[in-house]
mmCIF file of C-alpha atoms and ligand atoms in Angstrom:
data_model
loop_
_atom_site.group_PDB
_atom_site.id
_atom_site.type_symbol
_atom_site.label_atom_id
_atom_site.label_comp_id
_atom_site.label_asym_id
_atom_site.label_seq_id
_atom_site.Cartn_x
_atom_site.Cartn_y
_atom_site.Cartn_z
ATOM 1 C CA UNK M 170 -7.819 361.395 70.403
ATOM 2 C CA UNK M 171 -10.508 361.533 67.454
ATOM 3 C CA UNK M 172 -10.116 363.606 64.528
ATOM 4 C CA UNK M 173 -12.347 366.677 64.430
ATOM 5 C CA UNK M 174 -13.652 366.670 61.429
ATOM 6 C CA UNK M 175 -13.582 370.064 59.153
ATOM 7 C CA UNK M 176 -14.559 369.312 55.934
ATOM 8 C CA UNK M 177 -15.528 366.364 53.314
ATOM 9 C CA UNK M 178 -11.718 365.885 51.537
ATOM 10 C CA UNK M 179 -12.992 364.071 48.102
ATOM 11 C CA UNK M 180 -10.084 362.339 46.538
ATOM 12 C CA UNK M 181 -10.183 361.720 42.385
ATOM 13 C CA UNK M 182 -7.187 359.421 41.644
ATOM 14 C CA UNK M 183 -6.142 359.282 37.721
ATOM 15 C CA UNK M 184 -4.647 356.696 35.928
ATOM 16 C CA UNK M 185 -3.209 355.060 32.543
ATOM 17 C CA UNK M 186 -3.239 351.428 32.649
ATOM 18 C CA UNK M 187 -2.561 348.828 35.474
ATOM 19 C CA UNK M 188 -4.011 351.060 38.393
ATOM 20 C CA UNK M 189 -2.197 349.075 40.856
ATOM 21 C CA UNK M 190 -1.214 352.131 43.207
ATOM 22 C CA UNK M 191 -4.868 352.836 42.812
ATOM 23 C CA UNK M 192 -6.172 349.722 44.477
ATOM 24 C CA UNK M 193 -3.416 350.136 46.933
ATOM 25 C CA UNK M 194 -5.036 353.203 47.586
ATOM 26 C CA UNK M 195 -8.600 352.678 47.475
ATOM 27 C CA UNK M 196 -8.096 349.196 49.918
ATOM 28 C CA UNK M 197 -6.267 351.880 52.868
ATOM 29 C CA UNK M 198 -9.257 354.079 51.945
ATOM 30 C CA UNK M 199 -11.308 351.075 53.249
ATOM 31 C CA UNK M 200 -9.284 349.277 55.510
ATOM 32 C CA UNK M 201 -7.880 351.958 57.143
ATOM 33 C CA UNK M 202 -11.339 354.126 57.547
ATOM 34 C CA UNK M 203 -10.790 357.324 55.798
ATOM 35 C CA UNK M 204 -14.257 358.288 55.928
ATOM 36 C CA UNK M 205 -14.976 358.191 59.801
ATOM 37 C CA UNK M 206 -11.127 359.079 60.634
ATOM 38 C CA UNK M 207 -10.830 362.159 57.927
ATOM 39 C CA UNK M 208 -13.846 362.465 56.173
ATOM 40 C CA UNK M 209 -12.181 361.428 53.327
ATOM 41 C CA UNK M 210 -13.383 359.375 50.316
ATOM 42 C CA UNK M 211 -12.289 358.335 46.758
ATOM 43 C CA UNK M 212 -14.793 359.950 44.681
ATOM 44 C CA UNK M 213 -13.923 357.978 41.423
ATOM 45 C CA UNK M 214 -10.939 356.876 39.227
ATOM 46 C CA UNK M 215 -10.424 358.627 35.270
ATOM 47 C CA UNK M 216 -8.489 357.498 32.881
ATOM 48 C CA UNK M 217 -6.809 359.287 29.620
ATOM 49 C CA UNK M 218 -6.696 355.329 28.412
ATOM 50 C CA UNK M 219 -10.430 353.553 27.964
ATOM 51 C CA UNK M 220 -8.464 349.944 28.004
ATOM 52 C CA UNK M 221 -6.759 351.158 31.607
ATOM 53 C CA UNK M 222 -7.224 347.377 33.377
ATOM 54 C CA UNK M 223 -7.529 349.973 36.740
ATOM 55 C CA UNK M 224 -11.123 351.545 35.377
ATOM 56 C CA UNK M 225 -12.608 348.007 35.488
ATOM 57 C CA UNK M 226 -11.534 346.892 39.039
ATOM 58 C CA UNK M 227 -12.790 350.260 40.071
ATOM 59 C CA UNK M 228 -16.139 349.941 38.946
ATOM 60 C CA UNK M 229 -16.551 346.382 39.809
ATOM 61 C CA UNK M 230 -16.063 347.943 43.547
ATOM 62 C CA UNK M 231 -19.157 350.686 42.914
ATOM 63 C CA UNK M 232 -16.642 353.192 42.281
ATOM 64 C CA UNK M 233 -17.371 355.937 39.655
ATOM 65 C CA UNK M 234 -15.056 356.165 37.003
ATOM 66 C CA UNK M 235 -14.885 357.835 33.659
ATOM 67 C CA UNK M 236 -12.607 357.877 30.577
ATOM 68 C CA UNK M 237 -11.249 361.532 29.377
ATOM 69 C CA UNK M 238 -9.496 360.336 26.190
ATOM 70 C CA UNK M 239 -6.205 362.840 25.263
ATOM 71 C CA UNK M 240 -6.457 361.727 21.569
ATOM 72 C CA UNK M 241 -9.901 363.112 21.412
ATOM 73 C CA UNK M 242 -8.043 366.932 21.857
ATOM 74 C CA UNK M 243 -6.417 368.521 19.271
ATOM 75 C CA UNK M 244 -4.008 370.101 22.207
ATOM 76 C CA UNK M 245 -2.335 369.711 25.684
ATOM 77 C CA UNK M 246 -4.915 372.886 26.917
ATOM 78 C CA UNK M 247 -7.821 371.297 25.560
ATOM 79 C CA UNK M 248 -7.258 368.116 26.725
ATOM 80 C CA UNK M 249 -6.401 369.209 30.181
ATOM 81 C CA UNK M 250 -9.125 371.405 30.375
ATOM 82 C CA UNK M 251 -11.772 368.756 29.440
ATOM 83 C CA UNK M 252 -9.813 366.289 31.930
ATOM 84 C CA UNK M 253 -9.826 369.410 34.637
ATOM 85 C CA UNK M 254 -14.056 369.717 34.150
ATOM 86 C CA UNK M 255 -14.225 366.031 34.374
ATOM 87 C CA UNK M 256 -12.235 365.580 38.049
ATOM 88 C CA UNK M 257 -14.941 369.007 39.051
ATOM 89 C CA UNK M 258 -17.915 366.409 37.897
ATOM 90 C CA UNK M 259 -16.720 363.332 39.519
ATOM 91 C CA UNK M 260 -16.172 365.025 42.834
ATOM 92 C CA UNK M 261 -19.167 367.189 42.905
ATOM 93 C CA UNK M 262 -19.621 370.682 45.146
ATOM 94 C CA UNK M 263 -16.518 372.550 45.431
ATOM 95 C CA UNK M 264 -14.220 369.819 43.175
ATOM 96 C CA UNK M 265 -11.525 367.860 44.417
ATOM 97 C CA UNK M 266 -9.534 367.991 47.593
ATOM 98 C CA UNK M 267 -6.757 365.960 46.322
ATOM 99 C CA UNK M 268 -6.665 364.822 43.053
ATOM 100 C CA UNK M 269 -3.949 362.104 43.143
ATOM 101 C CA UNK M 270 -2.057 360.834 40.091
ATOM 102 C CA UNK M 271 -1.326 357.276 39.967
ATOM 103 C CA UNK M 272 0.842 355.880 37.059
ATOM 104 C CA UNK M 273 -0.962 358.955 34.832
ATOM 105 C CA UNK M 274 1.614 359.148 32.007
ATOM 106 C CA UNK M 275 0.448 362.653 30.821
ATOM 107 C CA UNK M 276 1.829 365.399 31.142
ATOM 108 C CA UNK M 277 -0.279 368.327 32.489
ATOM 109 C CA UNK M 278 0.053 371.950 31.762
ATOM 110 C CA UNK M 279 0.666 375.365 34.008
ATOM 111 C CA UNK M 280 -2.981 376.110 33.803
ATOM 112 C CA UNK M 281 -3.616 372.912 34.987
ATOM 113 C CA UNK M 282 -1.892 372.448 37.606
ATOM 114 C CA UNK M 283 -2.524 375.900 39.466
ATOM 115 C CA UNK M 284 -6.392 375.268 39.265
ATOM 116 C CA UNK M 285 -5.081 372.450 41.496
ATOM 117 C CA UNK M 286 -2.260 374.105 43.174
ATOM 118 C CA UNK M 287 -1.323 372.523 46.341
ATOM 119 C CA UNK M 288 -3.967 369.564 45.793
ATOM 120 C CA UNK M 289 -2.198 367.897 43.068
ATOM 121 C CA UNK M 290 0.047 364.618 43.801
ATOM 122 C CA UNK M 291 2.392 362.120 41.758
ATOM 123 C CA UNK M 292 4.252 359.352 42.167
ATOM 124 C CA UNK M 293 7.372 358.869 40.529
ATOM 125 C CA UNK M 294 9.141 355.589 40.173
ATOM 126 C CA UNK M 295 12.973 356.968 41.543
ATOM 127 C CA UNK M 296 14.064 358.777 44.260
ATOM 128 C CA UNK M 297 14.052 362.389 42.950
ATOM 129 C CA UNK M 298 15.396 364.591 41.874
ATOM 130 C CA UNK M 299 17.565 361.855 40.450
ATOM 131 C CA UNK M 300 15.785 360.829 37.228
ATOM 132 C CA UNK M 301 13.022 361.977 36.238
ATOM 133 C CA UNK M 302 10.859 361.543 33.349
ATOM 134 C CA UNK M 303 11.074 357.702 31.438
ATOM 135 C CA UNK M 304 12.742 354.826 31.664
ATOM 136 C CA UNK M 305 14.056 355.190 35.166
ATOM 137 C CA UNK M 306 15.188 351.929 35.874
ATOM 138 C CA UNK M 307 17.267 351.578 33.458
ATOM 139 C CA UNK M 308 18.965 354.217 33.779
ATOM 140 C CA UNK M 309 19.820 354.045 37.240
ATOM 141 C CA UNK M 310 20.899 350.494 36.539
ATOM 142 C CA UNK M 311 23.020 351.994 33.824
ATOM 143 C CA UNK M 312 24.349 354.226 36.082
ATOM 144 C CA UNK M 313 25.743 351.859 38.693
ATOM 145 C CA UNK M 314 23.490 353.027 41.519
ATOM 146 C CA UNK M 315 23.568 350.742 44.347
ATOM 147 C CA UNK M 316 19.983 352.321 45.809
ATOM 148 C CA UNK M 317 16.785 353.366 43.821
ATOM 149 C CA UNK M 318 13.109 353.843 44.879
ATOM 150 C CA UNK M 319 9.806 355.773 44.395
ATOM 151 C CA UNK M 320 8.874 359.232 45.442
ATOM 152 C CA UNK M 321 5.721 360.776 46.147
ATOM 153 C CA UNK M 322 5.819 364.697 45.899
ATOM 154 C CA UNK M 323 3.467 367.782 44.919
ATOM 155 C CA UNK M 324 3.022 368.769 41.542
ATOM 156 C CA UNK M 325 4.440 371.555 40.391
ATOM 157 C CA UNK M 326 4.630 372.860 36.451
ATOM 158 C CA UNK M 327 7.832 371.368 36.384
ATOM 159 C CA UNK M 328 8.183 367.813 35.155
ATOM 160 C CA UNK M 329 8.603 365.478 38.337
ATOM 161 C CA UNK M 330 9.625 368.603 40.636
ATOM 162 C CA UNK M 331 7.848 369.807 43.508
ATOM 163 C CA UNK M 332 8.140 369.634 47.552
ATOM 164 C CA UNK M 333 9.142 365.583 47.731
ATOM 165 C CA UNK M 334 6.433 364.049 50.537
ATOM 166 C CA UNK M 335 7.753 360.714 51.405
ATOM 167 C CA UNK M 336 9.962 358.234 49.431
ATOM 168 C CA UNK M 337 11.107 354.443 49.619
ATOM 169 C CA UNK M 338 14.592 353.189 49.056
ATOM 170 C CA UNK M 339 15.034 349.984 47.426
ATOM 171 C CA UNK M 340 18.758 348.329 46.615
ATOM 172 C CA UNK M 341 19.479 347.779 43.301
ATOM 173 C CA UNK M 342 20.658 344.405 43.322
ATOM 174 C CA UNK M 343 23.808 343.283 40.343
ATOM 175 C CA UNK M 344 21.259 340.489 38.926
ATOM 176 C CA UNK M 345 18.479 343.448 38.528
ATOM 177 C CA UNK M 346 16.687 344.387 34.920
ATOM 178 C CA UNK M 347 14.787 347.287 34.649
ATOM 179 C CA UNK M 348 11.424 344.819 35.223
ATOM 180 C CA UNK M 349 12.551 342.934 38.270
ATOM 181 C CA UNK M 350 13.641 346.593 39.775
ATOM 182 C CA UNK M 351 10.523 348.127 39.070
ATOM 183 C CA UNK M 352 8.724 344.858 40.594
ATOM 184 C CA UNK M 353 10.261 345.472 43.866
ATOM 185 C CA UNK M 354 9.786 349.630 43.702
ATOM 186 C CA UNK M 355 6.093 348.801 42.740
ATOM 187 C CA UNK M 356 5.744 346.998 45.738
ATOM 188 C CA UNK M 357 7.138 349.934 47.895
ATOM 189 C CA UNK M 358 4.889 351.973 45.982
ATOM 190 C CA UNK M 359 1.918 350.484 47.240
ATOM 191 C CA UNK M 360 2.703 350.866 50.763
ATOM 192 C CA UNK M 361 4.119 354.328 50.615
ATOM 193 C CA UNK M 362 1.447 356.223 48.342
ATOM 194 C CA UNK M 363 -1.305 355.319 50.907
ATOM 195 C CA UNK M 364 0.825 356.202 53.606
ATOM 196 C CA UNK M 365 1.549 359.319 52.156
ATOM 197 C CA UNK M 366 -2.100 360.692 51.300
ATOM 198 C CA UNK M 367 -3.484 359.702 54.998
ATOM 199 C CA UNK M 368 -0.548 362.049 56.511
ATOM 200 C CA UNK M 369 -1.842 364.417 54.102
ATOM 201 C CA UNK M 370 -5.688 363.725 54.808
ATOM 202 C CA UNK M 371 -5.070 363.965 59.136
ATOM 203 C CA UNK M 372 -2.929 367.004 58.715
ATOM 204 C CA UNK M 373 -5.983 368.778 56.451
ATOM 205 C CA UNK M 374 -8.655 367.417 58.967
ATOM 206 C CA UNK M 375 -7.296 369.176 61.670
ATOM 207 C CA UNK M 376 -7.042 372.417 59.826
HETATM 208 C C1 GAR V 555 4.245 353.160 38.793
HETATM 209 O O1 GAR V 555 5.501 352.574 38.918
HETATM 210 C C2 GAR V 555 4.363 354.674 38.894
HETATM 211 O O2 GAR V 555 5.339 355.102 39.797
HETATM 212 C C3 GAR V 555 4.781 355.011 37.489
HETATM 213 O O3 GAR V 555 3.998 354.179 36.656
HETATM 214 C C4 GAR V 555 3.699 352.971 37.369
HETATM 215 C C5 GAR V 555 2.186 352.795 37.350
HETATM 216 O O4 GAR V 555 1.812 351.561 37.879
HETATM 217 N N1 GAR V 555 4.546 356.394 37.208
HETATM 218 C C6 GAR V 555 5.288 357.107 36.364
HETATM 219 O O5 GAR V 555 6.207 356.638 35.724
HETATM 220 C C7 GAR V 555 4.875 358.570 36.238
HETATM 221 N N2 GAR V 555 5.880 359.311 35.562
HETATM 222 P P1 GAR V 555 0.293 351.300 38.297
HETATM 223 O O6 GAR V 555 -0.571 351.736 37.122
HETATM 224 O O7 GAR V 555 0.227 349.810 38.476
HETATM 225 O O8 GAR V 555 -0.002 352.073 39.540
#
């Protein structure tokens, strides 16, 4: 059965460097026809980084994309709010419908987050709530775990808390470093984040 269509969902996806969930992102956007199935599009890609490698493979594909630089703030609020009128911008009429964090290593105050409440999405490389923050590789290699993963969940003021959406298991195997780990959670990554946002983009078309 077709969707019915409410509403235009405009997605802004932020990043820090690589942007590799990104592309995995904005290729399902494509190949997967968000814009006829949901109405959906990515509306453009920001970074708090101007060298992210991401912001150039976006705008080689037409896609907007500007740089909202945290070292130009003197604090967390002004940054965020300057980031906050810059995701508006890029998406145009009523802002955002999902603004999606991908490898965005900032992070992001109350104030922030509630002008997004409910719209705002991360991806966290372990299966939460077991460690999050940094280096989460290596710690759950240090811990003996025989299973880690990624996790995709809402964001909530709390650091890497929220209502967990979908997640990938991957085995930690006894050869693994924290790189070759993260190679093969990576590559989870980019199959679950886009599989993620288009449950999230059918469920909001048929609202
Ligand atoms: C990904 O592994 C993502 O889960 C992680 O950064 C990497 C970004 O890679 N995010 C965090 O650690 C957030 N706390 P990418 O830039 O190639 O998508």
């Amino acid at each position: 059965m077709a969707a019915s269509i409410n509403h235009q969902q405009n997605i802004v996806i932020l990043i820090s460097g690589g942007g590799s969930n990104m592309r995995a992102i904005v290729e399902a956007s494509i190949r997967r026809n968000w814009g006829a199935r949901f109405g959906a599009k990515v509306s453009g890609v920001i970074s708090n980084q101007a060298t992210a490698e991401g912001l150039q493979w976006a705008s080689d594909r037409g896609l907007p994309t500007a740089v909202c630089a945290h070292r130009d703030h003197a604090t967390r609020e002004a940054f965020d709010s300057a980031l906050l009128k810059t995701i508006d911008q890029m998406a145009g009429g009523e802002g955002p419908h999902w603004v999606v964090l991908a490898g965005f290593m900032r992070i992001l105050t109350p104030a922030f987050v509630s002008h997004y409440a409910g719209r705002l999405v991360n991806i966290h490389p372990s299966l939460l709530p077991a460690f999050p923050g940094l280096q989460t590789h290596q710690r759950a290699i240090e811990m003996g775990c025989l299973f880690s993963g990624a996790t995709v969940h809402k964001v909530t003021a709390e650091l890497d808390h929220g209502e967990i959406l979908g997640q990938a298991v991957v085995p930690i195997l006894k050869t693994d470093r924290p790189d070759t780990l993260a190679a093969r959670v990576l590559t989870q990554e980019h199959r679950l984040y886009p599989e993620v946002i288009e449950r999230l983009l059918a469920s909001a078309s048929h609202a």
